[in-house]
Amino acid sequence: KKLKNSSLFNFVERMASMQPACVGHKWEITYFAHRGRADLALILLKLAGEDVNVRWIIWATFVALRDECNAFPFRYLPTMLHEESGQVISESKALARLGAKVAKLIPDDPVIAAQADSFVDRLMDMKTIQFYVPGTPSDLVEQCCVQLEATCNALKAVMAMQEGDSDWLLGDKMCWADVSLFVEVDGLSLWDPELMAWFETAFPKLHQIVERVRSLPVVTKLLNDTEWSKGASWPPNFSYGPGSKCGCVRKGPCCDE
């Protein structure tokens, strides 16, 4: 009864029935209104030329959808709806792997593909540190930098085992591990403005890969999209509220009614 009387009801009702908010999009990602676990899947699908809508929601909307309607299969975000089949896919790594397959950015060689998987898994695990390490913002930044340094040293060790000298992490062309490296380093740099300068000095070759991915037209367009990058100030200055009447943090076509 309380939910039915709230401004979230129409949005909750739609999500509970798994109907797409903005008709005509092939994919719809649902995530909180900040940069995070949905970034890699979004960029990979965009690199594949796919039509993707992102439904940014506030915490109160997420709780209502999760608890009142059981709208998320595993009770976590992000999720992604495939409009044609009606399938709702959960888990950020699964979404990213799907994006990599669609974008054809998984290496053909099964061993190299497994190395790429391991790179992405380790890089995405740093999100746990970003979002859940207790302490002050400076403590968080310090822990993230420690983990990033250890991870990058491991990447370098694996790269040294590869044949020849490449401009990319694995092989002679970009794969989804390169995109994942960009996503994590760029995301961390939003928390600590000095991180990118340190990263360039400490890991010049990895920094070149990050900048090479950043220069891709699709990525540049996303970075220049204030709707997508609005969460760049989170934390500690990001604010969730108040959101629009349909529950979105960001106003879009679905909010015009």
mmCIF file of C-alpha atoms in Angstrom:
data_model
loop_
_atom_site.group_PDB
_atom_site.id
_atom_site.type_symbol
_atom_site.label_atom_id
_atom_site.label_comp_id
_atom_site.label_asym_id
_atom_site.label_seq_id
_atom_site.Cartn_x
_atom_site.Cartn_y
_atom_site.Cartn_z
ATOM 1 C CA LYS A 1 0.000 0.000 0.000
ATOM 2 C CA LYS A 2 2.798 2.378 0.892
ATOM 3 C CA LEU A 3 4.565 1.651 -2.408
ATOM 4 C CA LYS A 4 1.360 2.195 -4.430
ATOM 5 C CA ASN A 5 1.031 5.646 -2.920
ATOM 6 C CA SER A 6 4.610 6.594 -3.773
ATOM 7 C CA SER A 7 5.952 8.349 -6.849
ATOM 8 C CA LEU A 8 7.945 5.205 -7.673
ATOM 9 C CA PHE A 9 4.884 3.039 -8.341
ATOM 10 C CA ASN A 10 4.707 3.334 -12.150
ATOM 11 C CA PHE A 11 8.415 2.674 -12.512
ATOM 12 C CA VAL A 12 8.336 -0.253 -10.066
ATOM 13 C CA GLU A 13 5.325 -1.748 -11.847
ATOM 14 C CA ARG A 14 7.097 -1.562 -15.212
ATOM 15 C CA MET A 15 10.298 -3.107 -13.890
ATOM 16 C CA ALA A 16 8.399 -5.860 -12.120
ATOM 17 C CA SER A 17 6.902 -6.919 -15.426
ATOM 18 C CA MET A 18 10.325 -6.487 -17.089
ATOM 19 C CA GLN A 19 8.974 -4.174 -19.770
ATOM 20 C CA PRO A 20 11.516 -1.814 -21.386
ATOM 21 C CA ALA A 21 11.207 1.838 -20.391
ATOM 22 C CA CYS A 22 12.282 3.302 -23.688
ATOM 23 C CA VAL A 23 10.849 1.217 -26.507
ATOM 24 C CA GLY A 24 13.177 0.661 -29.441
ATOM 25 C CA HIS A 25 16.407 -0.018 -27.563
ATOM 26 C CA LYS A 26 17.920 -3.452 -28.032
ATOM 27 C CA TRP A 27 19.485 -3.502 -24.568
ATOM 28 C CA GLU A 28 18.582 -1.752 -21.321
ATOM 29 C CA ILE A 29 21.065 -1.638 -18.456
ATOM 30 C CA THR A 30 19.788 -0.809 -14.981
ATOM 31 C CA TYR A 31 22.314 0.569 -12.510
ATOM 32 C CA PHE A 32 22.846 3.153 -9.807
ATOM 33 C CA ALA A 33 23.509 6.719 -10.903
ATOM 34 C CA HIS A 34 27.272 6.661 -10.762
ATOM 35 C CA ARG A 35 30.225 5.206 -12.631
ATOM 36 C CA GLY A 36 30.872 1.638 -11.578
ATOM 37 C CA ARG A 37 30.084 -1.980 -12.347
ATOM 38 C CA ALA A 38 28.029 -1.249 -15.465
ATOM 39 C CA ASP A 39 30.747 0.749 -17.250
ATOM 40 C CA LEU A 40 32.575 -2.087 -19.005
ATOM 41 C CA ALA A 41 29.457 -3.733 -20.436
ATOM 42 C CA LEU A 42 28.144 -0.371 -21.622
ATOM 43 C CA ILE A 43 31.376 0.580 -23.410
ATOM 44 C CA LEU A 44 31.785 -2.848 -25.010
ATOM 45 C CA LEU A 45 28.228 -2.823 -26.363
ATOM 46 C CA LYS A 46 28.730 0.725 -27.643
ATOM 47 C CA LEU A 47 31.957 -0.386 -29.357
ATOM 48 C CA ALA A 48 29.898 -3.099 -31.043
ATOM 49 C CA GLY A 49 27.521 -0.445 -32.371
ATOM 50 C CA GLU A 50 24.639 -1.762 -30.268
ATOM 51 C CA ASP A 51 21.643 0.345 -29.247
ATOM 52 C CA VAL A 52 21.833 0.584 -25.445
ATOM 53 C CA ASN A 53 19.650 2.483 -23.016
ATOM 54 C CA VAL A 54 20.807 2.927 -19.411
ATOM 55 C CA ARG A 55 18.222 3.210 -16.663
ATOM 56 C CA TRP A 56 19.899 5.107 -13.831
ATOM 57 C CA ILE A 57 18.020 4.653 -10.565
ATOM 58 C CA ILE A 58 18.243 6.004 -7.050
ATOM 59 C CA TRP A 59 18.760 3.816 -3.995
ATOM 60 C CA ALA A 60 15.135 4.052 -2.839
ATOM 61 C CA THR A 61 13.946 2.817 -6.231
ATOM 62 C CA PHE A 62 16.376 -0.098 -6.127
ATOM 63 C CA VAL A 63 15.197 -1.148 -2.663
ATOM 64 C CA ALA A 64 11.547 -0.933 -3.711
ATOM 65 C CA LEU A 65 12.152 -2.986 -6.846
ATOM 66 C CA ARG A 66 14.242 -5.527 -5.002
ATOM 67 C CA ASP A 67 12.064 -6.004 -1.930
ATOM 68 C CA GLU A 68 8.540 -5.302 -3.160
ATOM 69 C CA CYS A 69 8.683 -6.756 -6.673
ATOM 70 C CA ASN A 70 11.667 -9.117 -6.750
ATOM 71 C CA ALA A 71 12.623 -7.356 -9.988
ATOM 72 C CA PHE A 72 16.299 -8.386 -9.984
ATOM 73 C CA PRO A 73 17.063 -12.115 -10.339
ATOM 74 C CA PHE A 74 20.005 -12.091 -7.904
ATOM 75 C CA ARG A 75 18.894 -8.963 -5.971
ATOM 76 C CA TYR A 76 21.897 -6.936 -7.161
ATOM 77 C CA LEU A 77 22.744 -4.378 -9.839
ATOM 78 C CA PRO A 78 23.638 -4.038 -12.636
ATOM 79 C CA THR A 79 21.163 -6.021 -14.678
ATOM 80 C CA MET A 80 20.559 -5.912 -18.407
ATOM 81 C CA LEU A 81 17.335 -6.525 -20.300
ATOM 82 C CA HIS A 82 17.458 -7.945 -23.820
ATOM 83 C CA GLU A 83 14.289 -6.461 -25.318
ATOM 84 C CA GLU A 84 13.725 -9.035 -28.058
ATOM 85 C CA SER A 85 13.911 -12.122 -25.842
ATOM 86 C CA GLY A 86 12.775 -10.541 -22.588
ATOM 87 C CA GLN A 87 15.776 -12.098 -20.816
ATOM 88 C CA VAL A 88 17.149 -10.222 -17.809
ATOM 89 C CA ILE A 89 20.856 -10.902 -17.253
ATOM 90 C CA SER A 90 22.562 -10.331 -13.905
ATOM 91 C CA GLU A 91 26.156 -10.017 -12.651
ATOM 92 C CA SER A 92 28.531 -7.356 -13.964
ATOM 93 C CA LYS A 93 31.126 -9.819 -15.276
ATOM 94 C CA ALA A 94 28.489 -11.759 -17.210
ATOM 95 C CA LEU A 95 27.253 -8.522 -18.762
ATOM 96 C CA ALA A 96 30.802 -7.549 -19.679
ATOM 97 C CA ARG A 97 31.539 -10.943 -21.254
ATOM 98 C CA LEU A 98 28.359 -10.675 -23.298
ATOM 99 C CA GLY A 99 29.458 -7.227 -24.490
ATOM 100 C CA ALA A 100 32.901 -8.574 -25.372
ATOM 101 C CA LYS A 101 31.386 -11.403 -27.434
ATOM 102 C CA VAL A 102 29.068 -9.055 -29.300
ATOM 103 C CA ALA A 103 31.952 -6.652 -29.953
ATOM 104 C CA LYS A 104 34.189 -9.563 -31.047
ATOM 105 C CA LEU A 105 36.853 -8.492 -28.563
ATOM 106 C CA ILE A 106 37.558 -11.934 -27.082
ATOM 107 C CA PRO A 107 40.844 -13.371 -28.432
ATOM 108 C CA ASP A 108 40.537 -16.353 -30.781
ATOM 109 C CA ASP A 109 43.281 -18.362 -29.095
ATOM 110 C CA PRO A 110 41.706 -20.140 -26.079
ATOM 111 C CA VAL A 111 44.795 -19.697 -23.905
ATOM 112 C CA ILE A 112 45.067 -15.980 -24.655
ATOM 113 C CA ALA A 113 41.303 -15.691 -24.182
ATOM 114 C CA ALA A 114 41.701 -17.230 -20.719
ATOM 115 C CA GLN A 115 44.454 -14.729 -19.920
ATOM 116 C CA ALA A 116 42.156 -11.905 -21.002
ATOM 117 C CA ASP A 117 39.445 -13.339 -18.740
ATOM 118 C CA SER A 118 41.864 -13.411 -15.821
ATOM 119 C CA PHE A 119 42.902 -9.798 -16.461
ATOM 120 C CA VAL A 120 39.293 -8.614 -16.554
ATOM 121 C CA ASP A 121 38.306 -10.610 -13.479
ATOM 122 C CA ARG A 122 41.168 -9.157 -11.442
ATOM 123 C CA LEU A 123 40.590 -5.619 -12.662
ATOM 124 C CA MET A 124 36.858 -5.779 -11.958
ATOM 125 C CA ASP A 125 37.518 -7.184 -8.483
ATOM 126 C CA MET A 126 38.981 -3.799 -7.579
ATOM 127 C CA LYS A 127 35.401 -2.493 -7.619
ATOM 128 C CA THR A 128 34.903 -4.340 -4.333
ATOM 129 C CA ILE A 129 37.642 -2.234 -2.792
ATOM 130 C CA GLN A 130 36.279 0.971 -4.314
ATOM 131 C CA PHE A 131 32.783 0.528 -2.921
ATOM 132 C CA TYR A 132 33.173 -1.451 0.297
ATOM 133 C CA VAL A 133 36.461 -0.629 2.040
ATOM 134 C CA PRO A 134 35.667 1.178 5.320
ATOM 135 C CA GLY A 135 37.437 4.332 6.407
ATOM 136 C CA THR A 136 37.895 7.888 5.207
ATOM 137 C CA PRO A 137 38.049 8.848 1.503
ATOM 138 C CA SER A 138 41.847 9.142 1.795
ATOM 139 C CA ASP A 139 42.034 5.606 3.251
ATOM 140 C CA LEU A 140 39.976 4.368 0.335
ATOM 141 C CA VAL A 141 42.163 6.080 -2.255
ATOM 142 C CA GLU A 142 45.286 4.642 -0.623
ATOM 143 C CA GLN A 143 43.893 1.103 -0.673
ATOM 144 C CA CYS A 144 42.818 1.461 -4.299
ATOM 145 C CA CYS A 145 46.284 2.650 -5.322
ATOM 146 C CA VAL A 146 47.938 -0.254 -3.491
ATOM 147 C CA GLN A 147 45.680 -2.742 -5.266
ATOM 148 C CA LEU A 148 46.108 -1.044 -8.647
ATOM 149 C CA GLU A 149 49.897 -1.162 -8.338
ATOM 150 C CA ALA A 150 49.855 -4.876 -7.445
ATOM 151 C CA THR A 151 47.460 -5.630 -10.293
ATOM 152 C CA CYS A 152 49.477 -3.699 -12.869
ATOM 153 C CA ASN A 153 52.690 -5.437 -11.821
ATOM 154 C CA ALA A 154 50.903 -8.754 -12.383
ATOM 155 C CA LEU A 155 49.686 -7.606 -15.808
ATOM 156 C CA LYS A 156 53.237 -6.661 -16.764
ATOM 157 C CA ALA A 157 54.515 -10.090 -15.716
ATOM 158 C CA VAL A 158 51.973 -11.860 -17.931
ATOM 159 C CA MET A 159 52.641 -9.449 -20.805
ATOM 160 C CA ALA A 160 56.347 -10.316 -20.595
ATOM 161 C CA MET A 161 55.454 -13.938 -21.416
ATOM 162 C CA GLN A 162 53.821 -12.977 -24.710
ATOM 163 C CA GLU A 163 55.680 -13.203 -28.006
ATOM 164 C CA GLY A 164 56.822 -9.991 -29.666
ATOM 165 C CA ASP A 165 56.210 -6.414 -28.621
ATOM 166 C CA SER A 166 52.599 -5.259 -28.865
ATOM 167 C CA ASP A 167 50.709 -2.030 -28.331
ATOM 168 C CA TRP A 168 48.067 -3.977 -26.402
ATOM 169 C CA LEU A 169 47.926 -6.187 -23.318
ATOM 170 C CA LEU A 170 47.607 -9.478 -25.184
ATOM 171 C CA GLY A 171 48.415 -10.070 -28.840
ATOM 172 C CA ASP A 172 48.584 -7.591 -31.677
ATOM 173 C CA LYS A 173 45.100 -6.112 -31.373
ATOM 174 C CA MET A 174 42.801 -4.674 -28.757
ATOM 175 C CA CYS A 175 40.727 -7.078 -26.672
ATOM 176 C CA TRP A 176 38.265 -6.571 -23.856
ATOM 177 C CA ALA A 177 41.052 -6.704 -21.261
ATOM 178 C CA ASP A 178 42.414 -3.430 -22.687
ATOM 179 C CA VAL A 179 38.985 -1.831 -22.359
ATOM 180 C CA SER A 180 38.709 -3.132 -18.801
ATOM 181 C CA LEU A 181 42.070 -1.591 -17.914
ATOM 182 C CA PHE A 182 40.838 1.765 -19.184
ATOM 183 C CA VAL A 183 37.561 1.480 -17.256
ATOM 184 C CA GLU A 184 39.257 0.734 -13.937
ATOM 185 C CA VAL A 185 42.103 3.248 -14.190
ATOM 186 C CA ASP A 186 39.851 6.023 -15.467
ATOM 187 C CA GLY A 187 37.312 5.233 -12.742
ATOM 188 C CA LEU A 188 39.928 5.351 -10.011
ATOM 189 C CA SER A 189 41.284 8.645 -11.349
ATOM 190 C CA LEU A 190 37.886 10.205 -10.617
ATOM 191 C CA TRP A 191 38.457 9.437 -6.957
ATOM 192 C CA ASP A 192 42.040 10.688 -6.900
ATOM 193 C CA PRO A 193 42.962 13.418 -9.436
ATOM 194 C CA GLU A 194 46.676 12.724 -8.898
ATOM 195 C CA LEU A 195 46.414 9.026 -9.728
ATOM 196 C CA MET A 196 46.748 9.371 -13.500
ATOM 197 C CA ALA A 197 50.046 11.246 -13.243
ATOM 198 C CA TRP A 198 51.398 8.557 -10.897
ATOM 199 C CA PHE A 199 50.116 5.815 -13.199
ATOM 200 C CA GLU A 200 51.791 7.362 -16.255
ATOM 201 C CA THR A 201 55.138 7.458 -14.434
ATOM 202 C CA ALA A 202 54.880 4.029 -12.806
ATOM 203 C CA PHE A 203 53.397 2.134 -15.771
ATOM 204 C CA PRO A 204 54.062 4.081 -18.985
ATOM 205 C CA LYS A 205 53.121 1.252 -21.368
ATOM 206 C CA LEU A 206 49.868 0.513 -19.550
ATOM 207 C CA HIS A 207 49.133 4.233 -19.496
ATOM 208 C CA GLN A 208 49.536 4.305 -23.287
ATOM 209 C CA ILE A 209 46.962 1.514 -23.582
ATOM 210 C CA VAL A 210 44.551 3.431 -21.365
ATOM 211 C CA GLU A 211 44.941 6.550 -23.493
ATOM 212 C CA ARG A 212 44.604 4.552 -26.705
ATOM 213 C CA VAL A 213 41.247 3.208 -25.543
ATOM 214 C CA ARG A 214 40.217 6.653 -24.318
ATOM 215 C CA SER A 215 40.828 8.065 -27.810
ATOM 216 C CA LEU A 216 38.370 5.678 -29.484
ATOM 217 C CA PRO A 217 35.454 7.771 -30.836
ATOM 218 C CA VAL A 218 32.822 5.776 -28.936
ATOM 219 C CA VAL A 219 34.688 6.159 -25.646
ATOM 220 C CA THR A 220 35.395 9.843 -26.229
ATOM 221 C CA LYS A 221 31.711 10.429 -26.914
ATOM 222 C CA LEU A 222 30.720 8.687 -23.683
ATOM 223 C CA LEU A 223 33.257 10.652 -21.656
ATOM 224 C CA ASN A 224 31.876 13.880 -23.103
ATOM 225 C CA ASP A 225 28.328 12.823 -22.269
ATOM 226 C CA THR A 226 27.480 14.620 -19.040
ATOM 227 C CA GLU A 227 24.510 12.312 -18.516
ATOM 228 C CA TRP A 228 26.860 9.329 -18.313
ATOM 229 C CA SER A 229 29.668 11.057 -16.443
ATOM 230 C CA LYS A 230 27.422 12.760 -13.890
ATOM 231 C CA GLY A 231 28.513 10.255 -11.286
ATOM 232 C CA ALA A 232 32.137 11.298 -11.683
ATOM 233 C CA SER A 233 32.024 13.275 -8.435
ATOM 234 C CA TRP A 234 30.928 10.253 -6.391
ATOM 235 C CA PRO A 235 32.280 9.843 -3.739
ATOM 236 C CA PRO A 236 32.389 11.930 -1.612
ATOM 237 C CA ASN A 237 30.399 14.758 -3.229
ATOM 238 C CA PHE A 238 27.831 12.799 -5.215
ATOM 239 C CA SER A 239 24.194 13.051 -4.175
ATOM 240 C CA TYR A 240 21.508 10.558 -5.182
ATOM 241 C CA GLY A 241 18.410 12.695 -4.852
ATOM 242 C CA PRO A 242 15.857 13.756 -5.457
ATOM 243 C CA GLY A 243 15.363 12.079 -8.855
ATOM 244 C CA SER A 244 12.412 12.460 -11.194
ATOM 245 C CA LYS A 245 8.868 11.308 -10.608
ATOM 246 C CA CYS A 246 9.443 8.002 -12.374
ATOM 247 C CA GLY A 247 12.413 7.115 -10.188
ATOM 248 C CA CYS A 248 15.225 8.011 -12.591
ATOM 249 C CA VAL A 249 18.068 10.156 -11.360
ATOM 250 C CA ARG A 250 18.625 11.464 -14.884
ATOM 251 C CA LYS A 251 15.848 12.868 -17.001
ATOM 252 C CA GLY A 252 15.296 11.039 -20.271
ATOM 253 C CA PRO A 253 12.502 10.148 -22.729
ATOM 254 C CA CYS A 254 10.941 7.879 -20.134
ATOM 255 C CA CYS A 255 10.452 10.849 -17.802
ATOM 256 C CA ASP A 256 8.505 13.072 -20.190
ATOM 257 C CA GLU A 257 5.091 11.658 -19.421
#
